[in-house]
Backbone as JSON, one array per atom type, in Angstrom:
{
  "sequence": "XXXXXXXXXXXXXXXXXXXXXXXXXXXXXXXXXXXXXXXXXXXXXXXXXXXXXXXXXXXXXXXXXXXXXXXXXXXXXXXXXXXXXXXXXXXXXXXXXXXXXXXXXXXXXXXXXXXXXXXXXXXXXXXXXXXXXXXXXXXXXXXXXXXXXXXXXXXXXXXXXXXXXXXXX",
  "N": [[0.82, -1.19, 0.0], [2.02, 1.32, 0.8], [3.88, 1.63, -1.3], [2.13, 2.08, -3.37], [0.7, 4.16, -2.91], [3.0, 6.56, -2.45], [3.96, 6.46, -4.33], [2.35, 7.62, -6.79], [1.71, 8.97, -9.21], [0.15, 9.45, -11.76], [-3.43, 10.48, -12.49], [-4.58, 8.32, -12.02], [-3.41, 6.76, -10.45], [-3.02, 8.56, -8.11], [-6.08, 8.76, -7.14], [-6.64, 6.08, -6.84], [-4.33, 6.18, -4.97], [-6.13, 7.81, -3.07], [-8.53, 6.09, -2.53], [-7.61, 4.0, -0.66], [-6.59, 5.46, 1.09], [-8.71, 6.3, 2.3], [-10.11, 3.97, 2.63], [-8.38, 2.49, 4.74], [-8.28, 4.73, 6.68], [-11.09, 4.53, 7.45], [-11.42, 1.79, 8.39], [-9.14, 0.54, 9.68], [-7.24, -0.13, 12.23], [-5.98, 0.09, 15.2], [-3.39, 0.19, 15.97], [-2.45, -0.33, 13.26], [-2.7, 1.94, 12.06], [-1.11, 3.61, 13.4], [1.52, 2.64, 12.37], [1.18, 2.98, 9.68], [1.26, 5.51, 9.47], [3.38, 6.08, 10.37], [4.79, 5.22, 8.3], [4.28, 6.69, 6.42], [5.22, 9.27, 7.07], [8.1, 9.14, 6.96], [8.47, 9.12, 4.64], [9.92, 11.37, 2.03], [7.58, 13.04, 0.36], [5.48, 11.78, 2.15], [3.95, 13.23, 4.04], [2.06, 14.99, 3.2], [-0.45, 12.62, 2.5], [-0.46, 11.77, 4.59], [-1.75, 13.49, 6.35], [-4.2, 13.45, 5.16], [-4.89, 10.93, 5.5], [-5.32, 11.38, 8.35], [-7.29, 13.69, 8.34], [-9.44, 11.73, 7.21], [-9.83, 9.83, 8.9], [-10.69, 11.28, 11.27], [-13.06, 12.1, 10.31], [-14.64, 10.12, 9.94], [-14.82, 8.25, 12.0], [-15.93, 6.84, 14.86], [-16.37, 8.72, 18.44], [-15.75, 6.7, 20.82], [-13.75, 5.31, 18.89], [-12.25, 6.85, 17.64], [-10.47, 8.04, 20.18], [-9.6, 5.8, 20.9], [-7.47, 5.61, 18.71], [-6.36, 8.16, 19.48], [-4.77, 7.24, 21.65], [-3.46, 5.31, 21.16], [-1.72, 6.15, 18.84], [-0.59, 8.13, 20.93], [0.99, 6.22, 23.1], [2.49, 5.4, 21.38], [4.35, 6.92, 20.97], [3.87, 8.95, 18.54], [3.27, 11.82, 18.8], [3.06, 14.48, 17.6], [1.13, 13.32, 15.75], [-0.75, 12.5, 16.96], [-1.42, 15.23, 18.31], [-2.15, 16.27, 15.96], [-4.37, 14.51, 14.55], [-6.24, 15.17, 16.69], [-6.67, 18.19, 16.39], [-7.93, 17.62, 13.63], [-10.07, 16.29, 14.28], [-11.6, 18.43, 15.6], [-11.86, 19.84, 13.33], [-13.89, 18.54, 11.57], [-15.02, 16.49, 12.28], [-18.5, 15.38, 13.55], [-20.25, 18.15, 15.46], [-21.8, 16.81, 17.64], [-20.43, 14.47, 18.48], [-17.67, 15.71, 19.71], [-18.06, 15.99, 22.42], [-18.58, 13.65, 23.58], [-16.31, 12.64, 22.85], [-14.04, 14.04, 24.35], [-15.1, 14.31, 27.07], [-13.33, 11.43, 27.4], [-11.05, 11.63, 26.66], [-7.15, 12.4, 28.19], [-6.84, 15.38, 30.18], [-5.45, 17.02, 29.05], [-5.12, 16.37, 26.0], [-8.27, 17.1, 25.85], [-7.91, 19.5, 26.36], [-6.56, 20.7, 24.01], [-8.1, 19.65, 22.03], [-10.33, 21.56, 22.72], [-9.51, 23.85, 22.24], [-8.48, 23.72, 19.64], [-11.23, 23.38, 18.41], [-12.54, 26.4, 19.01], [-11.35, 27.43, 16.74], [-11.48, 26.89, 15.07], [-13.71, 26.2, 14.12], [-17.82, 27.0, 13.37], [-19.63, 29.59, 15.15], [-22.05, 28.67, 16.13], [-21.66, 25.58, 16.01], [-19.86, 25.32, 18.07], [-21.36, 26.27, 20.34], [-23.26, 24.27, 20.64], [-21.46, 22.2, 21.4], [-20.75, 23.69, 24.27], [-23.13, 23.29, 24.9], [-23.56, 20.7, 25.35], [-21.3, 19.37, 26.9], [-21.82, 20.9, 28.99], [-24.24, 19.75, 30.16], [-23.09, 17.3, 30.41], [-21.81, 17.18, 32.78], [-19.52, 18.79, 33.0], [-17.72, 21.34, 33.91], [-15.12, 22.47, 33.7], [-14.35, 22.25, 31.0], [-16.52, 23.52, 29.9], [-15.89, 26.17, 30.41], [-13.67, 26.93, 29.03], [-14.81, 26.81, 26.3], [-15.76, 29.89, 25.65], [-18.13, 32.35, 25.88], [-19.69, 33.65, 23.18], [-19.29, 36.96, 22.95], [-16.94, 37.14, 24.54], [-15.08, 36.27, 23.17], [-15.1, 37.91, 20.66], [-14.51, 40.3, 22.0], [-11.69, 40.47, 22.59], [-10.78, 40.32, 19.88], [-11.47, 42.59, 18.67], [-10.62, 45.57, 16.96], [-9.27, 48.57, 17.48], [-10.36, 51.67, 16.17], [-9.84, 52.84, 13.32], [-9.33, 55.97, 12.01], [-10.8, 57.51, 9.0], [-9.48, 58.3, 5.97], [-8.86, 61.13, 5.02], [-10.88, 63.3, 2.97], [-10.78, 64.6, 0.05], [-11.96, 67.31, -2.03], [-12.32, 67.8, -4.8], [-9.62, 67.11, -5.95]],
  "CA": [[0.0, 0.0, 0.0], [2.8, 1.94, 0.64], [4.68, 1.96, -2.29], [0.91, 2.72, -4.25], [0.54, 5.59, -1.97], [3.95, 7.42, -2.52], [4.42, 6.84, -6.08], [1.1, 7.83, -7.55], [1.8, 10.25, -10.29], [-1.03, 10.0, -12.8], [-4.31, 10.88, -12.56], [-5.58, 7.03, -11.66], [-2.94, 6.41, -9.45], [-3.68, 9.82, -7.57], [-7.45, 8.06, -7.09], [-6.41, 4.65, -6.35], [-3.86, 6.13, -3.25], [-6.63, 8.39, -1.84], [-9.27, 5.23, -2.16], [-6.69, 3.39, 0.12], [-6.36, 6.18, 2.55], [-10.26, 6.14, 2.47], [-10.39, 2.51, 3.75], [-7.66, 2.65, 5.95], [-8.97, 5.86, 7.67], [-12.2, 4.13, 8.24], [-11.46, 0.76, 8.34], [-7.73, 0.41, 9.68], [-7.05, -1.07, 13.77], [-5.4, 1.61, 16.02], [-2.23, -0.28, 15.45], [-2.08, -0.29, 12.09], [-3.4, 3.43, 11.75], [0.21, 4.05, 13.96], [2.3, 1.79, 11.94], [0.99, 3.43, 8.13], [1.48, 7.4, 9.25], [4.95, 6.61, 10.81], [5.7, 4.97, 7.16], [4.29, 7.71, 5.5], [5.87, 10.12, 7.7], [8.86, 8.72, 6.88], [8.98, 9.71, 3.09], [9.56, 13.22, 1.85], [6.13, 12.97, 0.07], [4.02, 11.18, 2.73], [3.22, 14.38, 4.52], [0.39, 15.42, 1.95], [-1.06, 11.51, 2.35], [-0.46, 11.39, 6.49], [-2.74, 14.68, 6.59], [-5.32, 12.84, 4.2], [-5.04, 9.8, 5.98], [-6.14, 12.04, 9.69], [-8.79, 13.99, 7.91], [-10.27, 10.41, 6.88], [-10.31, 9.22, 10.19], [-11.42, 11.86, 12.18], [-14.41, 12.5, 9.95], [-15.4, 8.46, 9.51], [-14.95, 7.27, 13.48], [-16.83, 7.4, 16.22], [-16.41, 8.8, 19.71], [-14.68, 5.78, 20.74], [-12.7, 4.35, 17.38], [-10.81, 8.4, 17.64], [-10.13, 8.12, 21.47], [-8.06, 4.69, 20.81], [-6.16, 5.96, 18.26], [-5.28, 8.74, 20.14], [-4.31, 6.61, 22.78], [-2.67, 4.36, 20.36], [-0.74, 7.68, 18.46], [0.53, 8.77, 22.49], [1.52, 4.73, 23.43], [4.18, 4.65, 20.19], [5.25, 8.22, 20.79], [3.88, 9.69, 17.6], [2.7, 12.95, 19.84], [2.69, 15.21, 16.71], [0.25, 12.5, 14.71], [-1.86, 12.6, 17.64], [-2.11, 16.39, 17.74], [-3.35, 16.46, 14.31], [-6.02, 14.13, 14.6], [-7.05, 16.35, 17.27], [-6.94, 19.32, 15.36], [-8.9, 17.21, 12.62], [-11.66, 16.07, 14.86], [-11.93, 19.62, 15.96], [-12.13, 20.57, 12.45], [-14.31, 17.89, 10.76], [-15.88, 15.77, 13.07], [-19.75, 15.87, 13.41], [-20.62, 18.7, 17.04], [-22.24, 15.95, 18.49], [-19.0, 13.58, 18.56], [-17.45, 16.34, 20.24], [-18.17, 16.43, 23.81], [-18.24, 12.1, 24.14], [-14.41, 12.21, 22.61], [-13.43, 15.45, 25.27], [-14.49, 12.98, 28.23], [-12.93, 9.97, 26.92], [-9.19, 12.18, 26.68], [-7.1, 12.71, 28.64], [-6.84, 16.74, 30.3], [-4.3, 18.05, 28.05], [-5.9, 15.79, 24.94], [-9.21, 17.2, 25.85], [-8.46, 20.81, 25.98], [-6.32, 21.1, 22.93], [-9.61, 19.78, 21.03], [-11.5, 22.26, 22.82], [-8.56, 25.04, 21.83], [-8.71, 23.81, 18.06], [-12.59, 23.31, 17.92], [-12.91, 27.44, 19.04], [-10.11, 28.23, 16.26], [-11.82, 26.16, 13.47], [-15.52, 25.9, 14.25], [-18.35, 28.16, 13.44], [-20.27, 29.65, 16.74], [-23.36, 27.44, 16.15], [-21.24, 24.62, 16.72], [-19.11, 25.47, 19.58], [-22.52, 26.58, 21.36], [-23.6, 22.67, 20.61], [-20.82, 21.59, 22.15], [-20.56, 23.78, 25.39], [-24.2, 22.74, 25.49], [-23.25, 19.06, 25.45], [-20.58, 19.33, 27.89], [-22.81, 21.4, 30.28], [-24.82, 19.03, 30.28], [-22.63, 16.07, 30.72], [-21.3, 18.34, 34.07], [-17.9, 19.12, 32.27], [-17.44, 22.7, 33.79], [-13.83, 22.66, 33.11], [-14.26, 22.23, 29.48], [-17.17, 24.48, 29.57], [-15.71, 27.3, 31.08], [-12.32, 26.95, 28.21], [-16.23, 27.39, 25.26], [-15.73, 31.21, 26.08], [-19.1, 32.92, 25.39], [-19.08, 34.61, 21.76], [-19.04, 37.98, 23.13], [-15.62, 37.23, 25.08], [-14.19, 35.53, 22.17], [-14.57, 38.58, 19.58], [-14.29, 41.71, 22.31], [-10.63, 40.14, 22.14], [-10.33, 40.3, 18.4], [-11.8, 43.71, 18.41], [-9.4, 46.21, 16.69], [-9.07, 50.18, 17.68], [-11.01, 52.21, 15.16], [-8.72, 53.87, 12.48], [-10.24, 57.12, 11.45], [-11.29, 57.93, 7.35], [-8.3, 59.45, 5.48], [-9.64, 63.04, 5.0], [-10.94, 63.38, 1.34], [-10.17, 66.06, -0.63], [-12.89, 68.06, -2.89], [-11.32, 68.61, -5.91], [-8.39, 67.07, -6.19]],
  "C": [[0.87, 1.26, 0.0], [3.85, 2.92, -0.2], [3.6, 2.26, -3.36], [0.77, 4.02, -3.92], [2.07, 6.8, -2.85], [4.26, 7.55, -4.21], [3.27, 7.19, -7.65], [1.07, 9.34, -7.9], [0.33, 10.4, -11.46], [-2.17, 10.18, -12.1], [-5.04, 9.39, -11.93], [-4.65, 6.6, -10.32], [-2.96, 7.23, -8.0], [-5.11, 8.93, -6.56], [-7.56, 7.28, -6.25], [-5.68, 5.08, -4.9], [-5.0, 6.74, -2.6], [-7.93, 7.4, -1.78], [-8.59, 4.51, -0.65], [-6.21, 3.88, 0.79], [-7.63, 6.13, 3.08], [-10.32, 4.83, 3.49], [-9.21, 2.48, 4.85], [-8.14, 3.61, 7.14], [-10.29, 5.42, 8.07], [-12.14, 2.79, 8.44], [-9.89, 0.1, 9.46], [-7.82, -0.02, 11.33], [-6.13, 0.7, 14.29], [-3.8, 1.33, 16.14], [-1.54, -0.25, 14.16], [-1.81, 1.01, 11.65], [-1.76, 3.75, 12.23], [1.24, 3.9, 12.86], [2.53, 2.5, 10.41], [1.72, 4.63, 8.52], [2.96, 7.08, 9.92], [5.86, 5.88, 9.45], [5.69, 6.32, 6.17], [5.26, 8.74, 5.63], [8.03, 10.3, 7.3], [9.85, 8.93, 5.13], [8.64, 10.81, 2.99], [8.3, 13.76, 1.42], [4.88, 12.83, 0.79], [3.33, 12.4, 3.49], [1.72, 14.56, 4.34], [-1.11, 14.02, 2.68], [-1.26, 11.54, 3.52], [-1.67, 12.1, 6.79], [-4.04, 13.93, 5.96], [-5.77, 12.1, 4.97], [-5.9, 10.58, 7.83], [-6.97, 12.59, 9.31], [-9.45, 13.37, 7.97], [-10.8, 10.07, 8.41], [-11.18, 10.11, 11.08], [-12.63, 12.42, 11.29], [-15.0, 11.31, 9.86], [-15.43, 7.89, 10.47], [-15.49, 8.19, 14.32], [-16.05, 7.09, 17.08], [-14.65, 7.73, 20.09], [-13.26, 5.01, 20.27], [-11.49, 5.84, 17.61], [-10.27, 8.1, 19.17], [-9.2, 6.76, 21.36], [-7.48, 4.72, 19.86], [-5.8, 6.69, 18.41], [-4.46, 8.3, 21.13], [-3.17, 5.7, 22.33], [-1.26, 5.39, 20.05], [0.26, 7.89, 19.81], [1.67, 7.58, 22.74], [2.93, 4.79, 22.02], [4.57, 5.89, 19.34], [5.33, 9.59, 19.28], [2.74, 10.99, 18.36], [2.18, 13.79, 18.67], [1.38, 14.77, 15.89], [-0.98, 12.85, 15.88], [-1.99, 13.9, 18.08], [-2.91, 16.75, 16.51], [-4.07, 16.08, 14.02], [-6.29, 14.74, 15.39], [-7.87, 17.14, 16.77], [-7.98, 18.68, 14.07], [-10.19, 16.9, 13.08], [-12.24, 17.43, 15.31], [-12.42, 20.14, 14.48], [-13.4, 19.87, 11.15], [-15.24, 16.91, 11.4], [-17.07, 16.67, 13.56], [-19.7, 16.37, 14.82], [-20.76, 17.93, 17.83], [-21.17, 14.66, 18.83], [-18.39, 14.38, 19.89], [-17.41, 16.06, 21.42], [-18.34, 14.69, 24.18], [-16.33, 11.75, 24.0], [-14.04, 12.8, 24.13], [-13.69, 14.8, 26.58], [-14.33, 11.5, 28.29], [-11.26, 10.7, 27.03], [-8.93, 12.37, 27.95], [-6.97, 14.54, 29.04], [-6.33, 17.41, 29.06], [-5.02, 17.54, 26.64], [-7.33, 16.77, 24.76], [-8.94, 18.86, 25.57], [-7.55, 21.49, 24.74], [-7.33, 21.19, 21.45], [-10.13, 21.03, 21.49], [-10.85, 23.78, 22.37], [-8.69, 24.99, 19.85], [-10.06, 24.15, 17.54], [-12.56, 25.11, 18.14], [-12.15, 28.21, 17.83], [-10.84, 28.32, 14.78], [-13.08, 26.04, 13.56], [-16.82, 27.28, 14.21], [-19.04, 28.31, 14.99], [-21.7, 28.69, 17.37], [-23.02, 25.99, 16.69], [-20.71, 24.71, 18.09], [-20.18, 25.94, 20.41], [-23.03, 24.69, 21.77], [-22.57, 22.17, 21.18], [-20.77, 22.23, 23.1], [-21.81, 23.11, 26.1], [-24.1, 21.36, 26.02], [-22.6, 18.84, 26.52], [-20.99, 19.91, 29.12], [-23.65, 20.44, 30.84], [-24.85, 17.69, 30.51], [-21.26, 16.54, 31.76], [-20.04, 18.02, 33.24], [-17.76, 20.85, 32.25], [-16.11, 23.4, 33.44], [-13.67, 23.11, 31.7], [-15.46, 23.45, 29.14], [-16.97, 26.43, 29.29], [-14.04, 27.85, 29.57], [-13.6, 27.36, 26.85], [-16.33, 29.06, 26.06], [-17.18, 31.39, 25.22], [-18.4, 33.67, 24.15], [-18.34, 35.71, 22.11], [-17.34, 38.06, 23.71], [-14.58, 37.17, 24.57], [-13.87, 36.92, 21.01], [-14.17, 40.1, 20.48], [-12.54, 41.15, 22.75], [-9.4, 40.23, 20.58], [-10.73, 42.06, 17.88], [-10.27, 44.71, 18.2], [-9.83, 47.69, 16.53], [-9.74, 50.72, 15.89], [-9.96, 52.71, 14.3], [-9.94, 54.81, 11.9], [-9.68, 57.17, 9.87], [-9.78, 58.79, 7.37], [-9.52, 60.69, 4.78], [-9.9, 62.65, 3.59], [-11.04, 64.87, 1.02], [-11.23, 66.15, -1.74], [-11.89, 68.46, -3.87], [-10.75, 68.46, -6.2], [-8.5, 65.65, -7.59]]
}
């Protein structure tokens, strides 16, 4: 699979590797899932495919199936791999996933999702998830879902005044 993956120059072979990140990303063991991204990782190319391959997953597993391959990812020291599925379930995974992964992690696991999900998520969602987590007493995590208002009177930027216009010129 490996050597299909990295050397897929045309247009079918292109296809054929991202079918075979497809099933792997939804299909693949939490062992295996380790074992592929530290081959990919491993060629100057696989980058592109590794990223493909965590999109896949964290939009095609549930709750559970993401929480043991982050657990898997930590156990065989690929720390970076298991930030980025993070960051992917934060960015792609369905709201309602959300807040069963966040107490299934551990602390630090849990509030880097909840740091990516506010970075990458519109406000509709991140309301659905503080709701979720409110509601499944998670005031820790609730309290890191900053109300909107807190989130943009942060981003708010000093007025610049109109350049003067000139009559006439």
């Amino acid at each position: 699979m490996i050597g299909v993956l990295l050397r897929s120059d045309g247009k079918g072979d292109w296809e054929l590797a991202h079918e075979l990140l497809d099933v792997a990303g939804t299909e693949g063991t939490p062992s295996h899932l380790c074992d592929l991204l530290a081959e990919l990782r491993a060629h100057p190319n696989g980058d592109t495919y590794a990223y493909t391959l965590l999109s896949t997953i964290a939009a095609d597993r549930g709750p559970s199936a993401l929480v043991a391959i982050v657990t898997a990812l930590r156990g065989a020291e690929q720390a970076a791999d298991a930030y980025q599925l993070l960051t992917a379930v934060a960015r792609g995974s369905q709201a309602c996933f959300i807040s069963p992964i966040v107490r299934q992690l551990s602390e630090t696991d849990a509030t880097w999702l909840i740091e990516a999900l506010t970075a990458e998520r519109s406000e509709m969602d991140i309301s659905t998830v503080r709701g979720m987590l409110a509601y499944g007493s998670c005031p820790h995590y609730v309290a890191l879902l900053s109300p909107p208002q807190a989130r943009t009177r942060a981003l708010d930027m000093p007025s610049v005044p109109a350049p003067p216009a000139f009559v006439g010129a």
